[in-house]
mmCIF file of C-alpha atoms in Angstrom:
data_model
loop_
_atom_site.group_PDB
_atom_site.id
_atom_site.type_symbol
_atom_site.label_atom_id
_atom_site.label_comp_id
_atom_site.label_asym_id
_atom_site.label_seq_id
_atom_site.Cartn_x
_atom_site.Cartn_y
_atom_site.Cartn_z
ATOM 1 C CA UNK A 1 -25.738 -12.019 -63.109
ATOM 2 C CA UNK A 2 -26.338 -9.312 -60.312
ATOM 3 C CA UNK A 3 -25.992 -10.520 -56.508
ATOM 4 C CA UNK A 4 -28.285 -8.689 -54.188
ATOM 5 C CA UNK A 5 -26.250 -6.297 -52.046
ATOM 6 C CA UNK A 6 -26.156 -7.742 -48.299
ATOM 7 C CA UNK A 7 -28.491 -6.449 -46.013
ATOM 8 C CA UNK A 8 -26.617 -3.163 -43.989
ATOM 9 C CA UNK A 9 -25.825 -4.834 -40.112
ATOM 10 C CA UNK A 10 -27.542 -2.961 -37.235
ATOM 11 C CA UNK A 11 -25.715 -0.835 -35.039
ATOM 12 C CA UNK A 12 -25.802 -0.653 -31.509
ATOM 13 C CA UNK A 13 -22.968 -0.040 -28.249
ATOM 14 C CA UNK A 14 -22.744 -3.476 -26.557
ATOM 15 C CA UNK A 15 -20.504 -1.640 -23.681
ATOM 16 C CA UNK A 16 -19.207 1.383 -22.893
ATOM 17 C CA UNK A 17 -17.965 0.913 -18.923
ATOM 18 C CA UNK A 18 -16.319 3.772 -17.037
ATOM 19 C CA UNK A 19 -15.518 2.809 -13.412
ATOM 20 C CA UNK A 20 -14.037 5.680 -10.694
ATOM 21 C CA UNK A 21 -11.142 3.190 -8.933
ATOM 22 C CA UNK A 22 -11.323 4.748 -5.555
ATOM 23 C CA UNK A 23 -14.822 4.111 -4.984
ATOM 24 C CA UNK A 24 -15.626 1.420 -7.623
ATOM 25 C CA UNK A 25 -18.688 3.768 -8.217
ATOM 26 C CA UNK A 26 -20.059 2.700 -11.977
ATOM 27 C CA UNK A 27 -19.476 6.311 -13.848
ATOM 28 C CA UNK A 28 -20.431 5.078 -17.073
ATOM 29 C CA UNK A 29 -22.885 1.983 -18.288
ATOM 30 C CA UNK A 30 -23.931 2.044 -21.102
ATOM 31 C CA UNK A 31 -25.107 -1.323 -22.616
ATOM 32 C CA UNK A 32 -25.108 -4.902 -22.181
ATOM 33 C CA UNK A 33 -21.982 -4.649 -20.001
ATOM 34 C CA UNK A 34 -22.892 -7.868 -17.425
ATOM 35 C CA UNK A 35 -22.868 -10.349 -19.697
ATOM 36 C CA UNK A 36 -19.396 -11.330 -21.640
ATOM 37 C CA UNK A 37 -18.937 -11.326 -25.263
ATOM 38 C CA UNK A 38 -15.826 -11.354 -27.178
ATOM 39 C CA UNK A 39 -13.800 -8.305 -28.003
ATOM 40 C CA UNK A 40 -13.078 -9.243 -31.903
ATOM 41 C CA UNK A 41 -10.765 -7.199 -33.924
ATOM 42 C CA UNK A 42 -11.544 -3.922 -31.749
ATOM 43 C CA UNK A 43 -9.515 -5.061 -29.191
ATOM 44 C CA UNK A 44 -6.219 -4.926 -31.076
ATOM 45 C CA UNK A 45 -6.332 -0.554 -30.925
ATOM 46 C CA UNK A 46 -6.399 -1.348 -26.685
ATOM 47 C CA UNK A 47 -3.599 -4.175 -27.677
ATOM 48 C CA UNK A 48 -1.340 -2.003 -29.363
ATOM 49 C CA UNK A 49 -1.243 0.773 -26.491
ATOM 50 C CA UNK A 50 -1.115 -1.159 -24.056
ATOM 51 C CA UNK A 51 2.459 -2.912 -26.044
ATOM 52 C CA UNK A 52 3.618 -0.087 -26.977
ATOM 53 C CA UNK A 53 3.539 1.481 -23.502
ATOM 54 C CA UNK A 54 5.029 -1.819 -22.180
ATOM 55 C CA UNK A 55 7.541 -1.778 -24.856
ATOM 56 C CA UNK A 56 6.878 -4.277 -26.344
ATOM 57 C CA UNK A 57 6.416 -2.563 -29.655
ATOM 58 C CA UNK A 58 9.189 0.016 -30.347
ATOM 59 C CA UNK A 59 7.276 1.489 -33.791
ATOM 60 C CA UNK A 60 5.206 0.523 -36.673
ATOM 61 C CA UNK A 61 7.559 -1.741 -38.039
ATOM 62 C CA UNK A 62 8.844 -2.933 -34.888
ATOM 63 C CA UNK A 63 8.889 -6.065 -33.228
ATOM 64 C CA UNK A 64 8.355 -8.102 -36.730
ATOM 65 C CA UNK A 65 7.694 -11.326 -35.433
ATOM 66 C CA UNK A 66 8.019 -14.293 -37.660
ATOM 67 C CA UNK A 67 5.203 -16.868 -38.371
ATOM 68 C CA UNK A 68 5.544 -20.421 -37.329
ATOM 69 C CA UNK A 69 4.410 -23.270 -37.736
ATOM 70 C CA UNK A 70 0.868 -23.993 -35.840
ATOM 71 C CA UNK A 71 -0.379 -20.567 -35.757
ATOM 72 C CA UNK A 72 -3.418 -19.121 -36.691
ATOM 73 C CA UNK A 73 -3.283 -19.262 -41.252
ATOM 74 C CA UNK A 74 -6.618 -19.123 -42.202
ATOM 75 C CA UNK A 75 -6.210 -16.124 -44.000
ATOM 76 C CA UNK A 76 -3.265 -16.308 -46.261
ATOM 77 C CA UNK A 77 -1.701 -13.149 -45.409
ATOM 78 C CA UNK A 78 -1.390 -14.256 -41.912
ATOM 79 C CA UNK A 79 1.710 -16.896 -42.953
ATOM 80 C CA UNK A 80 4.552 -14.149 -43.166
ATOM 81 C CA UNK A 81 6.841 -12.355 -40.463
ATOM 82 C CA UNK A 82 4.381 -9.525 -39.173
ATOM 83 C CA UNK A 83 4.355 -5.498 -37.571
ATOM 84 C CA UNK A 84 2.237 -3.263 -35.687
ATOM 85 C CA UNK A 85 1.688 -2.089 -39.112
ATOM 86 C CA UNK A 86 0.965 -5.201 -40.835
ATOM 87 C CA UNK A 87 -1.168 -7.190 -37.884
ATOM 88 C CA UNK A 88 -3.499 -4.007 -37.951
ATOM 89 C CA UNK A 89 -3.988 -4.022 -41.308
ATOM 90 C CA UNK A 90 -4.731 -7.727 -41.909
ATOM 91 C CA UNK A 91 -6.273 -8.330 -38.779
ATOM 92 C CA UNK A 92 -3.219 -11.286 -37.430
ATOM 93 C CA UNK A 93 -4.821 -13.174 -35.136
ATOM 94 C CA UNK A 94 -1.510 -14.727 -34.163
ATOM 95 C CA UNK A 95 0.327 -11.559 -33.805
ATOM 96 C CA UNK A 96 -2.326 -10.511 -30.865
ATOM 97 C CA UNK A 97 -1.792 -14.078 -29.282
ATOM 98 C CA UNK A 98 2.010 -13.085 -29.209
ATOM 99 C CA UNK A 99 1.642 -9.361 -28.125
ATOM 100 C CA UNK A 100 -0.658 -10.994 -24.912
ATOM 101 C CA UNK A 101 1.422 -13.683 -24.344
ATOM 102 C CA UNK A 102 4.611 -11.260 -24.530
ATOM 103 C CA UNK A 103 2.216 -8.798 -21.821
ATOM 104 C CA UNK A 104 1.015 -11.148 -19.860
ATOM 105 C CA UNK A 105 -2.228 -9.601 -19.998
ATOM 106 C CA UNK A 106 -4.831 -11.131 -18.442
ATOM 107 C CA UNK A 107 -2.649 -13.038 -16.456
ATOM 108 C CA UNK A 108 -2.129 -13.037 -12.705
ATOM 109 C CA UNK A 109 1.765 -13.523 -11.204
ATOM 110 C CA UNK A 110 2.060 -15.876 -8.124
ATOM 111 C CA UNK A 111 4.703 -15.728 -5.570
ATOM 112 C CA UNK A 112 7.514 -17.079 -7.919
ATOM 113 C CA UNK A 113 6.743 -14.374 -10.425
ATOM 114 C CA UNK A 114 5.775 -16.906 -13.446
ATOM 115 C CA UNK A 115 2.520 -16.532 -14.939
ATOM 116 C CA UNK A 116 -0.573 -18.739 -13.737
ATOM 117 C CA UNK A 117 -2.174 -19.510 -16.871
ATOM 118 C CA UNK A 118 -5.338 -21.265 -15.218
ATOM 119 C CA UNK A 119 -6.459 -18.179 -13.155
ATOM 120 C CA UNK A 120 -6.337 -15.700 -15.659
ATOM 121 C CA UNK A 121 -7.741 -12.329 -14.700
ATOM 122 C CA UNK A 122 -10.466 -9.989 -16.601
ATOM 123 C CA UNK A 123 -9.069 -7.873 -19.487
ATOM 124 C CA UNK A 124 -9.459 -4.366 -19.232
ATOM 125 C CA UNK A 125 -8.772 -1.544 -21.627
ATOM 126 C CA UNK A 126 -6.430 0.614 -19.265
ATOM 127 C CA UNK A 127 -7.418 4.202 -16.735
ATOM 128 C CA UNK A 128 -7.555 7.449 -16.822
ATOM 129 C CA UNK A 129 -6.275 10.166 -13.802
ATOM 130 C CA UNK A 130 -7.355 13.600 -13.590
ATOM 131 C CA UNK A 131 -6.854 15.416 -10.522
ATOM 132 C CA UNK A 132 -7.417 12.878 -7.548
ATOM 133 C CA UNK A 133 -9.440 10.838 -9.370
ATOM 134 C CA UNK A 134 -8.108 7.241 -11.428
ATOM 135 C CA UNK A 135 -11.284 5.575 -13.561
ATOM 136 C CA UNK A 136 -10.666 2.269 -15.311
ATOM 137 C CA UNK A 137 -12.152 1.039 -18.321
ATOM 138 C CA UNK A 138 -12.519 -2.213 -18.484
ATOM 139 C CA UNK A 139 -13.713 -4.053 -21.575
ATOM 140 C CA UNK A 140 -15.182 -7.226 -19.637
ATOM 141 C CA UNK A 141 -16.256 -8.317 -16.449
ATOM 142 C CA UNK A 142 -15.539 -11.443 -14.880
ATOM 143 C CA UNK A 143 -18.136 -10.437 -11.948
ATOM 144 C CA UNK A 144 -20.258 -7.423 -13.063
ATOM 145 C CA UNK A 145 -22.394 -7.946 -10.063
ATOM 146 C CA UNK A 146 -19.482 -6.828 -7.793
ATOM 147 C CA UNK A 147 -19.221 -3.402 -9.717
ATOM 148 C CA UNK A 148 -22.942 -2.386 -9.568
#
């Protein structure tokens, strides 16, 4: 028996956002970049700097985190101690629950200093500086109307 191959997936930039901080002047917009949409599996390459600048990784095979019980398994590999390495390969979705968690990314501080997990903030992919000028790139907008 011969299965027809699948049918190639079209190709197209859903965002590419460049904003100067300064002057939150829009530098770059290219896309659908008002409306949200998950990051999927990209995100982990903005995940992994933003650890390992953080420290929160140390190397590729460090922090190896051990699964436990209740997370994400759906895909067998997932149910063994993970890396960097390893959670890029396979695609943990567990591991990148940790790494945020372990960040706090997303997540505003109130006056205590302890996380408020109800009022999380927008996730963005980090900045650039050059000269005078800092641009941030953020992967999402919470209020894209505020930027344009």
């Amino acid at each position: 028996m011969t299965l027809p191959l699948p049918a190639a997936a079209e190709q197209h930039v859903v965002c590419t956002l460049a904003v100067d901080v300064e002057t939150n002047e829009t530098l770059i917009g290219d896309g659908s970049c008002n409306q949200r949409i998950s990051s999927a599996s990209t995100f982990k390459i903005a995940i992994s700097l933003m650890a390992f600048d953080s420290g929160i990784f140390t190397a590729s095979d460090q922090p190896e985190w051990p699964f436990q019980e209740g997370y994400a398994d759906w895909n067998p590999k997932w149910s063994q101690s993970t890396t960097p390495e390893t959670w890029m390969r396979d695609s943990v979705v567990w591991f990148s629950q940790r790494a945020t968690e372990k960040m706090g990314a997303g997540l505003p501080f109130g006056d205590d200093g302890k996380l408020l997990k109800g009022q999380p903030f927008d996730w963005y992919v980090g900045w650039a500086e050059k000269e005078n000028r800092t641009v941030a790139l953020p992967s999402s907008f919470a209020s894209a109307n505020a930027r344009t």
